[in-house]
């Protein structure tokens, strides 16, 4: 075991060896091979290239050198292309702070049996008058940055549960294709985290409609890890034990305190009030206009899962990809 593996328990060390193909004998060589590829992308500013940082990308891609480098490049490229998102990337940033205080994300204290950290989102908490969807995304990315420092989580990964209870059609209508694509780019394609499952509970029909729009942009591996439970919490409990879930998910733990994770990040600054007016971020994602053309989005809407509820009217304005996916007309 090298000093880079010092933070791993014996069980996780064995898991890294078996599942990720991580071996102490070649660890430094693996890291150097990824670092040597940086010269092939002079268009990207690789702001951090130390051993510990590169290692998390190798773990996220099971020590496939090329895939790890591609993820590393996309990590920095995403930040270069969306500078506004990261110019004040800290917990005390007003938009991030308000999203954190509303539980975006929530982080449960208990790990699942596989050692994964469980993140929870209560979608109806989104106060659109106080912060934007991009602020929520920034708060989630900031939280993941803090948690991914833990080598145990680099190996074991995360689970995400989204509760759509009371998330209104009006709230959903504020989401646009570019926003959803930005989230996919940031979480699926550009961050070194392993997601073992993404669970939707209490989702209304219009969330199914949104899913059909983003589904073509999800990798096969991601699609297979998305579970639509609806109101059937028993199917959720078959995958995540109710003993570690809060009561909102039919679990045995007390109701989740939305400020728990925010207090961890903000400490004494949690109670300080900050005036904030949600701003419009400039979204500039690679190939966004092409991927989100009306033709592509129309095609994606035709891919509907068996049993998905559909509204008779069109759920998306096809004339312009910056329009809401869901119309209130």
C-alpha positions as MATLAB code, in Angstrom:
seq = 'XXXXXXXXXXXXXXXXXXXXXXXXXXXXXXXXXXXXXXXXXXXXXXXXXXXXXXXXXXXXXXXXXXXXXXXXXXXXXXXXXXXXXXXXXXXXXXXXXXXXXXXXXXXXXXXXXXXXXXXXXXXXXXXXXXXXXXXXXXXXXXXXXXXXXXXXXXXXXXXXXXXXXXXXXXXXXXXXXXXXXXXXXXXXXXXXXXXXXXXXXXXXXXXXXXXXXXXXXXXXXXXXXXXXXXXXXXXXXXXXXXXXXXXXXXXXXXXXXXXXXXXXXXXXXXXXXXXXXXXXXXXXXXXXXXXXXXXXXXXXXXXXXXXXXXXXXXXXXXXXXXXXXXXXX';
ca = [
       0.000    0.000    0.000;
       1.318    3.457   -0.952;
       0.713    6.730    0.910;
      -1.973    7.515   -1.692;
      -4.011    4.585   -0.364;
      -3.505    5.411    3.299;
      -7.061    6.723    3.674;
      -8.658    3.437    2.642;
      -9.901    0.785    5.035;
      -8.723   -2.802    4.395;
     -12.174   -3.630    3.002;
     -12.197   -0.671    0.632;
      -8.612   -1.362   -0.395;
      -9.649   -4.843   -1.439;
     -12.699   -3.465   -3.229;
     -10.507   -1.013   -5.158;
      -8.307   -3.897   -6.233;
     -11.138   -6.172   -7.331;
     -13.607   -3.678   -8.832;
     -11.369   -0.849  -10.026;
      -8.191   -2.798  -10.867;
      -6.186   -0.561   -8.518;
      -2.812   -1.998   -7.520;
      -0.197   -0.402   -5.300;
       2.701   -1.642   -7.424;
       1.657    0.287  -10.536;
      -0.214    3.190   -8.947;
       2.419    5.851   -9.614;
       2.910    4.587  -13.159;
      -0.853    4.722  -13.776;
      -0.962    8.314  -12.571;
       2.021    9.335  -14.672;
       0.531    7.836  -17.827;
      -2.541   10.012  -17.387;
      -0.399   13.057  -16.642;
       1.658   12.457  -19.787;
      -1.478   12.867  -21.915;
      -2.004   16.462  -20.784;
       0.302   17.707  -23.529;
      -2.215   16.474  -26.113;
      -4.765   19.105  -24.996;
      -2.986   22.480  -25.023;
      -6.378   24.167  -25.333;
      -7.257   23.263  -21.751;
      -5.795   24.757  -18.609;
      -5.153   21.841  -16.264;
      -5.084   23.789  -13.014;
      -4.313   20.810  -10.803;
      -2.293   17.716  -11.730;
      -0.956   16.311   -8.456;
      -1.013   12.571   -7.793;
      -3.960   12.570   -5.384;
      -6.078   14.619   -7.779;
      -5.408   12.451  -10.832;
      -6.022    9.309   -8.768;
      -9.686   10.173   -8.229;
     -10.196   10.264  -12.021;
      -8.532    6.874  -12.410;
     -10.819    5.440   -9.752;
     -13.873    6.948  -11.422;
     -12.969    5.178  -14.682;
     -11.678    1.887  -13.256;
      -8.059    2.694  -14.116;
      -8.660    2.957  -17.832;
      -5.945    5.504  -18.586;
      -7.546    7.004  -21.659;
     -11.011    7.289  -20.103;
      -9.526    8.769  -16.932;
      -7.689   11.399  -18.959;
     -10.782   12.196  -20.984;
     -12.724   12.738  -17.762;
      -9.905   14.926  -16.397;
      -9.927   17.010  -19.571;
     -13.711   17.335  -19.528;
     -13.578   18.403  -15.874;
     -11.437   21.436  -16.667;
     -13.045   22.080  -20.054;
     -16.479   22.279  -18.417;
     -15.150   24.886  -16.005;
     -13.543   26.869  -18.819;
     -16.735   26.863  -20.863;
     -18.933   27.897  -17.936;
     -16.797   30.490  -16.183;
     -19.762   32.295  -14.628;
     -20.699   29.177  -12.695;
     -17.319   28.952  -11.016;
     -16.228   32.568  -10.552;
     -17.569   32.564   -6.960;
     -17.478   28.866   -6.231;
     -17.718   28.761   -2.440;
     -20.289   27.868    0.182;
     -20.805   31.505    1.143;
     -21.697   32.571   -2.391;
     -25.283   33.840   -1.977;
     -26.838   31.562   -4.600;
     -25.001   28.452   -3.421;
     -25.701   29.287    0.225;
     -29.444   29.655   -0.245;
     -29.633   26.422   -2.249;
     -27.642   24.592    0.449;
     -29.921   25.884    3.199;
     -32.944   24.511    1.337;
     -31.344   21.082    1.201;
     -29.745   21.128   -2.250;
     -28.272   18.681   -1.628;
     -29.114   16.896    1.577;
     -26.536   14.390    2.792;
     -27.518   11.517    5.063;
     -25.252   10.677    7.971;
     -25.356    6.926    7.389;
     -23.695    5.174    4.471;
     -25.454    2.421    2.556;
     -24.214   -1.182    2.963;
     -21.791   -0.667    0.059;
     -20.176    2.309    1.798;
     -21.773    4.869   -0.510;
     -22.810    8.341    0.632;
     -26.529    8.987    0.173;
     -27.577   12.366   -1.231;
     -31.212   13.449   -1.098;
     -33.015   16.200   -2.991;
     -36.515   17.441   -2.165;
     -37.396   19.081   -5.458;
     -40.358   21.094   -4.161;
     -37.991   23.080   -1.909;
     -36.738   25.014   -4.947;
     -37.706   28.627   -4.314;
     -37.378   30.062   -7.798;
     -37.695   33.633   -6.528;
     -34.526   33.276   -4.442;
     -32.071   31.228   -6.523;
     -31.810   29.575   -9.916;
     -31.538   25.996  -11.100;
     -27.904   26.749  -11.931;
     -27.372   27.755   -8.293;
     -28.719   24.347   -7.271;
     -26.324   22.667   -9.700;
     -23.448   24.753   -8.333;
     -24.361   23.782   -4.759;
     -24.415   20.095   -5.714;
     -21.076   20.309   -7.526;
     -19.534   22.220   -4.622;
     -20.781   19.573   -2.194;
     -19.404   16.769   -4.341;
     -16.037   18.553   -4.476;
     -15.974   18.549   -0.679;
     -16.998   14.905   -0.346;
     -14.779   13.506   -3.105;
     -11.736   14.469   -1.036;
     -12.563   11.354    0.990;
     -10.760    8.431   -0.696;
     -13.369    6.025    0.647;
     -16.025    7.810   -1.420;
     -13.765    7.876   -4.471;
     -13.946    4.088   -4.395;
     -17.439    3.469   -3.010;
     -19.287    6.337   -4.654;
     -22.684    7.918   -4.109;
     -26.410    7.249   -4.296;
     -28.923    9.982   -5.144;
     -32.597   10.041   -4.137;
     -34.874   12.728   -5.573;
     -38.292   13.226   -3.999;
     -40.655   14.957   -6.451;
     -43.542   15.278   -3.990;
     -45.366   18.606   -4.441;
     -43.042   19.671   -7.265;
     -45.490   21.657   -9.331;
     -46.044   21.836  -13.066;
     -45.233   25.543  -12.801;
     -41.846   24.759  -11.221;
     -41.112   22.154  -13.888;
     -41.992   24.615  -16.636;
     -38.985   26.736  -15.637;
     -36.562   24.001  -16.667;
     -35.104   24.303  -20.158;
     -33.197   21.821  -22.323;
     -30.001   23.824  -21.891;
     -30.294   23.712  -18.101;
     -30.832   19.973  -18.029;
     -28.014   19.402  -20.502;
     -25.734   21.562  -18.354;
     -26.478   19.355  -15.355;
     -25.779   16.181  -17.320;
     -22.514   17.617  -18.620;
     -21.443   18.622  -15.131;
     -22.416   15.495  -13.209;
     -22.218   12.600  -15.680;
     -19.493   13.698  -18.082;
     -17.214   15.995  -16.096;
     -17.016   14.912  -12.477;
     -14.960   12.031  -11.003;
     -17.703   10.437   -8.935;
     -19.174    6.948   -9.104;
     -22.979    6.983   -8.865;
     -24.380    3.621   -7.864;
     -28.006    4.629   -8.265;
     -30.335    7.549   -8.967;
     -33.773    7.038   -7.467;
     -36.906    9.022   -8.346;
     -39.796    8.821   -5.879;
     -43.271   10.356   -6.051;
     -42.615   11.678   -9.554;
     -45.604   13.178  -11.454;
     -46.275   12.574  -15.132;
     -44.412   15.682  -16.256;
     -41.178   14.426  -14.685;
     -41.514   11.338  -16.872;
     -41.899   13.724  -19.814;
     -38.734   15.586  -18.861;
     -36.892   12.303  -18.542;
     -37.762   11.331  -22.115;
     -36.119   14.575  -23.256;
     -32.832   14.046  -21.403;
     -32.671   10.279  -21.860;
     -30.780   10.388  -25.207;
     -28.001   12.371  -23.525;
     -27.493    9.806  -20.776;
     -24.929    7.056  -21.071;
     -26.243    3.488  -21.065;
     -24.623    2.914  -17.687;
     -26.416    5.946  -16.261;
     -29.770    4.898  -17.703;
     -29.478    1.486  -16.080;
     -28.915    3.126  -12.709;
     -32.002    5.336  -12.802;
     -34.947    3.853  -10.917;
     -38.475    5.262  -11.179;
     -40.244    4.183   -7.991;
     -43.286    6.445   -8.104;
     -45.244    5.978   -4.873;
     -43.893    2.471   -4.346;
     -41.411    2.983   -1.538;
     -41.121   -0.777   -1.072;
     -39.147   -0.972   -4.320;
     -36.827    1.747   -2.969;
     -36.370   -0.204    0.263;
     -35.315   -3.279   -1.676;
     -32.279   -1.297   -2.827;
     -31.682    1.000    0.160;
     -32.489   -0.277    3.630;
     -35.217    1.729    5.426;
     -33.107    1.580    8.605;
     -30.854    4.330    7.204;
     -33.529    6.424    5.461;
     -35.429    9.392    6.921;
     -39.164    9.087    7.438;
     -39.934   11.034    4.225;
     -38.786    7.941    2.319;
     -40.618    5.513    4.566;
     -37.489    5.019    6.615;
     -36.921    4.531   10.316;
     -34.798    7.645   10.851;
     -36.292   11.005   11.928;
     -37.386   13.515    9.250;
     -34.432   15.005    7.437;
     -33.222   18.393    8.667;
     -32.644   20.420    5.500;
     -29.916   22.499    7.109;
     -27.715   19.613    8.242;
     -25.267   19.592    5.339;
     -25.379   23.371    4.939;
     -24.276   23.798    8.567;
     -21.367   21.444    7.934;
     -20.128   23.588    5.050;
     -21.053   27.037    6.377;
     -20.405   26.593   10.118;
     -20.855   29.953   11.894;
     -21.873   31.695    8.667;
     -25.014   29.574    8.335;
     -27.269   32.116   10.099;
     -25.875   35.199    8.414;
     -28.434   36.659    6.035;
     -27.333   37.718    2.563;
     -29.319   39.751    0.074;
     -29.355   37.963   -3.252;
     -31.123   38.448   -6.539;
     -30.978   35.403   -8.832;
     -28.918   36.163  -11.910;
     -28.884   34.707  -15.372;
     -25.831   32.619  -16.109;
     -24.278   32.463  -19.520;
     -24.471   28.830  -20.585;
     -21.829   27.737  -23.034;
     -21.666   23.981  -23.287;
     -19.788   22.172  -26.048;
     -22.042   21.301  -28.973;
     -25.099   22.424  -26.991;
     -26.891   24.038  -29.903;
     -26.380   20.972  -32.051;
     -27.394   18.459  -29.396;
     -30.454   20.460  -28.369;
     -31.736   21.333  -31.810;
     -35.521   21.040  -32.191;
     -35.003   18.014  -34.431;
     -32.992   16.141  -31.811;
     -35.320   17.069  -28.984;
     -38.362   16.058  -30.998;
     -36.714   12.713  -31.682;
     -35.891   12.233  -27.990;
     -39.511   12.819  -27.016;
     -40.562    9.875  -29.144;
     -38.552    7.536  -26.919;
     -41.021    6.850  -24.129;
     -40.601    4.168  -21.491;
     -43.329    1.537  -21.203;
     -45.909    2.721  -18.710;
     -44.837    6.366  -18.803;
     -47.772    8.738  -18.482;
     -48.097   11.194  -21.350;
     -50.168   14.334  -21.588;
     -52.067   14.786  -24.872;
     -50.566   18.209  -25.531;
     -46.967   18.730  -26.548;
     -44.741   19.092  -23.522;
     -42.155   21.184  -25.278;
     -41.922   24.223  -27.492;
     -39.991   22.911  -30.464;
     -39.211   26.280  -31.996;
     -36.437   27.348  -29.636;
     -34.334   25.290  -27.223;
     -34.195   28.092  -24.667;
     -37.958   27.870  -24.123;
     -39.469   25.904  -21.219;
     -39.836   22.193  -21.797;
     -43.312   22.356  -20.330;
     -45.851   24.974  -21.379;
     -48.359   26.435  -18.973;
     -50.733   27.330  -21.803;
];
